[in-house]
Amino acid sequence: MSEYRNTPVENLTHDMARAELAALANEIRMHRDAYYVDDNPTLSDAEFDALERRNALIEQKFPKLIRDDSPSKYVGAKASTKFKKHTHHVPMLSLDNAFSKEDVTAFVDRARKFLGLDKAAPLPFTAEPKIDGLSLSITYLSGVLKTASTRGDGKEGEDVTANVLQIPEIPRTLHCENPPEEIEIRGEVYMDDEGFNELNQNQIAKGAQIYANARNAAAGSLRQIDAQVTATRPLKFFAYATGYETAPIAKTQMELIETLEKWGFKTNPLTKIFNDADGLVAHYNHIGELRENLGYEIDGVVYKVNELALQDRLGIVTRFPRWAIAHKFPAKPSKTKLLDIDIQIGRTGVLTPVARLEPVAVGGVMVSNATLHNEDYIHELDIRIGDTVFVQRAGDVIPQIIGIDKDLRPHDAAVFHFPHICPCPLKTVVSRITDKESGETEVAARCSGEYDCPHQKKRHLEHFVSRTAYDIDGLGPRQIEIFLEKGLISAPADIFRLKDKRNALEGLEGFGETSINNLLNAIEARRNIGLDRFIYALGVRHIGQTTSGLLARNFGSWDRFKQAVTDAANARPNDDFQRLSVIDGLGPVMRDKLLEASDKISPPDDLFGSDLLEVIRPVQGLNTKAKQALLAHFHDAKEFVEIVKSAANGKPKQAYIDFFSQDGMGEVATDALIEFFQSERAMSGLNDLLSEVIITEIVAAKQDTAIAGKTVVFTGTLQTLSREEAKQQAINLGAKVSGSVSAKTDYVVAGAEAGSKLTKAQSLGVKVLTEAEWVEMIRD
Ligand code: IVH
C-alpha cells in the first residue's frame, strides 16, 4: 500500500498524486488479476470499489497525470488490447480450494462416491506444490512451439508467444522422437525468490516500479509489450498438465509428469502419489515445512486423481474439475486491537457482528474489519472490546477473528451485548429462528423487516447487480449506496430507469460524462438477461447460483418456470400436514399410515381424560416409536383428530412433489420460492422489473440426443456407474433428473433392488429401463 493512501484527495500534492496513481494502477491491476484471472479475489467488493473510486477522484483532480496503464482505461483483466486473443481448445480451469483436513477428506470421498468405488478399491492421487505464478498453455505442432497463451478468463487468453520464446526453461522443440501432431502443454510461469529480489533491486536502481510479490513480477514480466524486456526477466516454468492433444501421451498424471520431463520441461520434484486423504495431508504438512526454503513461492498443494481416464469420468462441476483440488496454506494470523463491534445486516436480514480493528496487514492486505460470525461465536471465544485479537484470512475474502490473547486484556475490556432490537430504523425485535427440518435454533439472529429495512434493501440491490447475478459494470455497492441516498433508485427496476435521470446523475460527485455513459451503456447491455441469472438475481432464500442454473435448464422459459411454481404452490400440503411431518420420531411412512386411517378415527366421547392411545387404536401398523412420538406431541385427543383429518385432506399433490424432487432442489428451497411468489411485495417488485427487462430462454445443452428434454428417475443400485455419475451424464445430455416418479416421468432407470419407485412406474405405465438399456440408449 502506498504511503499516501490515507491522505484525502483534496490534500494531495502533484508529486503525491503521481505516486498514488502509480501505486493504485499497480494495486488495482493486481486485484483485478486476482479477481478475473484467478477467481480468487484479494479484497471485498467494497474495498475494491473504494480503490477504483479513489483512482477516479485523483484523475479528476489531476487529469494530466492520468497514466497510460490507468485502471480507468480498461475493465477486467482480460480486456488488455496489448496482445492478440487466443481461444483455448480445451478450457483452462481453476481449482476449488480446501482449507482443512475435513475438506480434503470430503473431496476424496466425493470422488470415490462419484466413481462408485467400494471401500477396498484404491484411488491413487498425486500431490504436488501449487506454484504461485500464472498459468500458461503452450501449443506444439509436430513438436515445434507454435503459440503460447495466458489463461485469461479460461476460454480466451492472451497470445504471448513472442515473450514465451524468451524463457530458456521452455523448450522450443519437444525432445521426443514421435511428437504428437498437436499438443498443448500447460504449467505455471513463475519467478523464484532470487530472481524476484534481483529484479526489484534493478527496478529500484532504475527508479522503475517495483513488484509487490513474485507472482506479480512474473505476470508483469511475461506480459511485456516488448519481448526483449521479457528476455531480461528471470522467468521459469513448471509443466504439470496437457490441454488439447491429438493423441494421449500418458495414462496417469504421474506418467504425464515423467513424459513432460523427458520432453525437456522442468517438473516439480515434490510430486508424489498417495492412496488416501491421510497420505495427501501428510505430504501437505511435509511441503509446508519445506516451504520457507524452497526458493520459490507456493501457496498450497494440488491433489489430482492420478488416473487420467478417471479424471475424464469425474468431469467438471460449474467452474472446477471434480478430480482435483488445491489445499491452501493458511495465511499467517496477525495480531491487532479490537476497537469496537458493529452490527451489519445482510440481505436476508441476518445480523452479523463485525469487528472494527486497528488496521493491520494480513497476508499482504490491510485489514480493518473482520467478521465475528454470530452471537455464539463471540461468547464461545469470550471476545471483549479492547482485546488483542488474532486475525486471519482463510482463503476466502472476509477476514475473521480466530482467537484472542487474554494476557493482553486491559482491565476495562467491555463485554459485548448482542442487540435484541435491530439497529435498523424499523427497530424490529430480532429473533433466532427455529429450522423447520432440523428443529434447531439458528445461530443467526434476523431482522424481519425485509425490503422495508434499508439495510436489507441495499444488500438486495447489491446482490442484484453483483457479478454472478446481473453483473452490471460500474454499478457496485458504492454506487448503490449513493443512488439510494439520493433517492434515484429504490428497487431493481429503477436501475433500468436511471437513463431518464441523467440530470440528477450529472450532479453527483465522481460521476463525469464518460462514467455516466459507461454506466448507462452497461445497464442497457443487461436489459436482456438469461433465465438462470434472472432467477438468481431475485435473491430468493435457498436459491443460489447452482439451483438457479438447474431451474433455468429444467424449465427453459420464465413462463414455464412461473407456471411450475404456481402449480407447486397449489399442490402444497396444508399446515396440518406439515405439522405432522415435522414430529420427531413419526417419519413419513408412519405419518402416511396415520393419514390413510383418518376416516377410522373419531374424537373421544367424553371431554375429560380422553386417551389418545384409545383414539389411534383403529390405525393399523403404527409402531411403538410412532405412538410415543404422537403421545409426546399431542395432549388433546380432540385436537389431534381434527389435525389428522385436516392433514389427510391436505396432502401434497404431484406438482409439489415433482417440483421439490428435481435433482438439486428440495422442500425448503421449494417452499422459499412459493413464499416468494405469494408475497405481494415481491410480486409487485417483480412485475415492475419484468416491465423493464427481457428474459432470454435457456436451451438445454444438447438438443440432439435421445434423452434431451426427457425426465429421468434413477432408482436401485447401478452396477457400472454411481448414481451421481449417471445423473451427471443424463444432465450433460440435456435430460432433467428427478427423484420422484410421476405421470410426467419419461424413463425410470431401475438398478438392483429397486423398490417403490419401480412399482409406481409400472403402475403409471412409465417406461422402465435396465441399466444396460440405459447405457445403450445414451451411447451415441
Ligand atoms: S492444475 C484443472 N497444478 O492454480 C486444473 N494448477 O487455482 C488445472 N497452479 O489456474 C490446474 N500450481 O495457475 C495445477 N501444480 C499445479 C499448480 C496449479 C499452480 C495454478 C494454476 C491454476 C490455479 C488454480
mmCIF file of N, CA and C in Angstrom, residues 468 529-538 543-562 564-565 659 662-665 673 677 695-701 703 709 731 734-737:
data_model
loop_
_atom_site.group_PDB
_atom_site.id
_atom_site.type_symbol
_atom_site.label_atom_id
_atom_site.label_comp_id
_atom_site.label_asym_id
_atom_site.label_seq_id
_atom_site.Cartn_x
_atom_site.Cartn_y
_atom_site.Cartn_z
ATOM 1 N N THR A 468 -22.253 -12.366 -10.254
ATOM 2 C CA THR A 468 -22.894 -13.624 -10.624
ATOM 3 C C THR A 468 -24.375 -13.441 -10.935
ATOM 4 N N ILE A 529 -31.499 -10.677 -20.326
ATOM 5 C CA ILE A 529 -30.771 -11.479 -19.349
ATOM 6 C C ILE A 529 -31.208 -12.936 -19.410
ATOM 7 N N GLY A 530 -30.235 -13.832 -19.236
ATOM 8 C CA GLY A 530 -30.554 -15.260 -19.260
ATOM 9 C C GLY A 530 -31.422 -15.634 -18.063
ATOM 10 N N LEU A 531 -32.264 -16.624 -18.256
ATOM 11 C CA LEU A 531 -33.186 -17.047 -17.199
ATOM 12 C C LEU A 531 -32.441 -17.445 -15.923
ATOM 13 N N ASP A 532 -31.299 -18.109 -16.060
ATOM 14 C CA ASP A 532 -30.554 -18.559 -14.880
ATOM 15 C C ASP A 532 -30.111 -17.380 -14.018
ATOM 16 N N ARG A 533 -29.542 -16.362 -14.662
ATOM 17 C CA ARG A 533 -29.107 -15.184 -13.900
ATOM 18 C C ARG A 533 -30.306 -14.448 -13.311
ATOM 19 N N PHE A 534 -31.391 -14.419 -14.078
ATOM 20 C CA PHE A 534 -32.566 -13.705 -13.607
ATOM 21 C C PHE A 534 -33.093 -14.337 -12.316
ATOM 22 N N ILE A 535 -33.237 -15.645 -12.342
ATOM 23 C CA ILE A 535 -33.763 -16.327 -11.149
ATOM 24 C C ILE A 535 -32.832 -16.076 -9.959
ATOM 25 N N TYR A 536 -31.541 -16.189 -10.214
ATOM 26 C CA TYR A 536 -30.580 -15.981 -9.136
ATOM 27 C C TYR A 536 -30.652 -14.553 -8.593
ATOM 28 N N ALA A 537 -30.814 -13.582 -9.520
ATOM 29 C CA ALA A 537 -30.812 -12.175 -9.122
ATOM 30 C C ALA A 537 -31.993 -11.839 -8.210
ATOM 31 N N LEU A 538 -33.081 -12.613 -8.293
ATOM 32 C CA LEU A 538 -34.244 -12.337 -7.451
ATOM 33 C C LEU A 538 -33.887 -12.436 -5.966
ATOM 34 N N ILE A 543 -32.105 -20.163 -2.945
ATOM 35 C CA ILE A 543 -31.984 -20.338 -4.393
ATOM 36 C C ILE A 543 -30.683 -19.677 -4.822
ATOM 37 N N GLY A 544 -29.622 -20.454 -4.768
ATOM 38 C CA GLY A 544 -28.295 -19.948 -5.111
ATOM 39 C C GLY A 544 -28.026 -20.111 -6.593
ATOM 40 N N GLN A 545 -26.750 -19.913 -6.938
ATOM 41 C CA GLN A 545 -26.372 -19.931 -8.339
ATOM 42 C C GLN A 545 -26.624 -21.296 -8.987
ATOM 43 N N THR A 546 -26.226 -22.350 -8.292
ATOM 44 C CA THR A 546 -26.366 -23.684 -8.874
ATOM 45 C C THR A 546 -27.832 -24.034 -9.067
ATOM 46 N N THR A 547 -28.633 -23.797 -8.025
ATOM 47 C CA THR A 547 -30.062 -24.098 -8.109
ATOM 48 C C THR A 547 -30.722 -23.280 -9.215
ATOM 49 N N SER A 548 -30.350 -22.015 -9.337
ATOM 50 C CA SER A 548 -30.942 -21.180 -10.378
ATOM 51 C C SER A 548 -30.617 -21.738 -11.752
ATOM 52 N N GLY A 549 -29.372 -22.180 -11.930
ATOM 53 C CA GLY A 549 -28.963 -22.740 -13.218
ATOM 54 C C GLY A 549 -29.779 -23.983 -13.532
ATOM 55 N N LEU A 550 -29.974 -24.770 -12.504
ATOM 56 C CA LEU A 550 -30.728 -26.005 -12.675
ATOM 57 C C LEU A 550 -32.182 -25.721 -13.053
ATOM 58 N N LEU A 551 -32.808 -24.791 -12.352
ATOM 59 C CA LEU A 551 -34.202 -24.449 -12.650
ATOM 60 C C LEU A 551 -34.319 -23.899 -14.066
ATOM 61 N N ALA A 552 -33.364 -23.048 -14.437
ATOM 62 C CA ALA A 552 -33.407 -22.455 -15.773
ATOM 63 C C ALA A 552 -33.292 -23.546 -16.834
ATOM 64 N N ARG A 553 -32.423 -24.496 -16.589
ATOM 65 C CA ARG A 553 -32.233 -25.572 -17.571
ATOM 66 C C ARG A 553 -33.486 -26.447 -17.631
ATOM 67 N N ASN A 554 -34.065 -26.706 -16.486
ATOM 68 C CA ASN A 554 -35.223 -27.594 -16.464
ATOM 69 C C ASN A 554 -36.466 -26.977 -17.095
ATOM 70 N N PHE A 555 -36.640 -25.654 -16.908
ATOM 71 C CA PHE A 555 -37.879 -25.061 -17.406
ATOM 72 C C PHE A 555 -37.677 -24.259 -18.678
ATOM 73 N N GLY A 556 -36.458 -23.811 -18.923
ATOM 74 C CA GLY A 556 -36.172 -23.115 -20.188
ATOM 75 C C GLY A 556 -36.697 -21.694 -20.236
ATOM 76 N N SER A 557 -37.980 -21.487 -20.009
ATOM 77 C CA SER A 557 -38.526 -20.132 -20.132
ATOM 78 C C SER A 557 -39.106 -19.669 -18.798
ATOM 79 N N TRP A 558 -39.182 -18.356 -18.658
ATOM 80 C CA TRP A 558 -39.732 -17.755 -17.437
ATOM 81 C C TRP A 558 -41.173 -18.209 -17.232
ATOM 82 N N ASP A 559 -41.959 -18.215 -18.294
ATOM 83 C CA ASP A 559 -43.365 -18.561 -18.153
ATOM 84 C C ASP A 559 -43.539 -19.983 -17.637
ATOM 85 N N ARG A 560 -42.744 -20.898 -18.198
ATOM 86 C CA ARG A 560 -42.865 -22.289 -17.740
ATOM 87 C C ARG A 560 -42.427 -22.413 -16.283
ATOM 88 N N PHE A 561 -41.372 -21.699 -15.957
ATOM 89 C CA PHE A 561 -40.873 -21.735 -14.579
ATOM 90 C C PHE A 561 -41.949 -21.215 -13.613
ATOM 91 N N LYS A 562 -42.510 -20.062 -13.962
ATOM 92 C CA LYS A 562 -43.501 -19.438 -13.094
ATOM 93 C C LYS A 562 -44.719 -20.344 -12.936
ATOM 94 N N ALA A 564 -44.789 -23.544 -13.159
ATOM 95 C CA ALA A 564 -44.438 -24.705 -12.329
ATOM 96 C C ALA A 564 -44.465 -24.332 -10.846
ATOM 97 N N VAL A 565 -43.983 -23.121 -10.521
ATOM 98 C CA VAL A 565 -44.019 -22.708 -9.112
ATOM 99 C C VAL A 565 -45.467 -22.525 -8.668
ATOM 100 N N PHE A 659 -41.872 -30.782 -8.148
ATOM 101 C CA PHE A 659 -41.004 -29.616 -8.076
ATOM 102 C C PHE A 659 -39.845 -29.845 -7.110
ATOM 103 N N GLN A 662 -36.946 -32.369 -8.173
ATOM 104 C CA GLN A 662 -35.948 -32.097 -9.202
ATOM 105 C C GLN A 662 -34.591 -32.243 -8.560
ATOM 106 N N ASP A 663 -33.693 -32.880 -9.263
ATOM 107 C CA ASP A 663 -32.379 -33.117 -8.698
ATOM 108 C C ASP A 663 -31.760 -31.785 -8.289
ATOM 109 N N GLY A 664 -31.343 -31.661 -7.048
ATOM 110 C CA GLY A 664 -30.702 -30.423 -6.598
ATOM 111 C C GLY A 664 -31.677 -29.476 -5.915
ATOM 112 N N MET A 665 -32.983 -29.731 -5.994
ATOM 113 C CA MET A 665 -33.945 -28.887 -5.265
ATOM 114 C C MET A 665 -34.160 -29.486 -3.876
ATOM 115 N N LEU A 673 -39.381 -20.529 -2.656
ATOM 116 C CA LEU A 673 -39.834 -19.970 -3.937
ATOM 117 C C LEU A 673 -41.335 -19.695 -3.899
ATOM 118 N N PHE A 677 -43.280 -16.105 -4.395
ATOM 119 C CA PHE A 677 -44.329 -15.824 -5.368
ATOM 120 C C PHE A 677 -45.662 -15.475 -4.695
ATOM 121 N N ILE A 695 -36.253 -11.535 -20.505
ATOM 122 C CA ILE A 695 -35.570 -12.747 -20.048
ATOM 123 C C ILE A 695 -35.378 -13.672 -21.235
ATOM 124 N N THR A 696 -34.152 -14.053 -21.475
ATOM 125 C CA THR A 696 -33.916 -14.948 -22.611
ATOM 126 C C THR A 696 -33.979 -16.395 -22.142
ATOM 127 N N GLU A 697 -34.466 -17.235 -23.029
ATOM 128 C CA GLU A 697 -34.670 -18.634 -22.667
ATOM 129 C C GLU A 697 -33.344 -19.378 -22.610
ATOM 130 N N ILE A 698 -33.342 -20.416 -21.846
ATOM 131 C CA ILE A 698 -32.151 -21.265 -21.771
ATOM 132 C C ILE A 698 -32.486 -22.535 -22.530
ATOM 133 N N VAL A 699 -31.632 -22.865 -23.486
ATOM 134 C CA VAL A 699 -31.899 -24.124 -24.195
ATOM 135 C C VAL A 699 -31.008 -25.202 -23.613
ATOM 136 N N ALA A 700 -31.549 -26.381 -23.505
ATOM 137 C CA ALA A 700 -30.776 -27.494 -22.954
ATOM 138 C C ALA A 700 -29.487 -27.640 -23.741
ATOM 139 N N ALA A 701 -28.425 -28.002 -23.010
ATOM 140 C CA ALA A 701 -27.088 -28.050 -23.589
ATOM 141 C C ALA A 701 -27.065 -28.826 -24.909
ATOM 142 N N GLN A 703 -29.386 -30.798 -27.719
ATOM 143 C CA GLN A 703 -30.773 -30.966 -28.141
ATOM 144 C C GLN A 703 -30.954 -32.214 -28.978
ATOM 145 N N GLY A 709 -34.404 -33.146 -22.978
ATOM 146 C CA GLY A 709 -35.728 -32.684 -22.581
ATOM 147 C C GLY A 709 -36.557 -33.730 -21.835
ATOM 148 N N ILE A 731 -27.789 -35.248 -17.257
ATOM 149 C CA ILE A 731 -27.903 -33.789 -17.325
ATOM 150 C C ILE A 731 -27.070 -33.251 -18.486
ATOM 151 N N GLY A 734 -28.741 -33.281 -21.653
ATOM 152 C CA GLY A 734 -29.937 -32.442 -21.804
ATOM 153 C C GLY A 734 -31.175 -32.962 -21.106
ATOM 154 N N ALA A 735 -31.053 -34.002 -20.276
ATOM 155 C CA ALA A 735 -32.227 -34.531 -19.589
ATOM 156 C C ALA A 735 -32.439 -33.814 -18.259
ATOM 157 N N LYS A 736 -33.659 -33.950 -17.714
ATOM 158 C CA LYS A 736 -33.932 -33.487 -16.351
ATOM 159 C C LYS A 736 -33.892 -34.714 -15.468
ATOM 160 N N VAL A 737 -33.300 -34.579 -14.303
ATOM 161 C CA VAL A 737 -33.276 -35.722 -13.401
ATOM 162 C C VAL A 737 -34.198 -35.417 -12.227
#
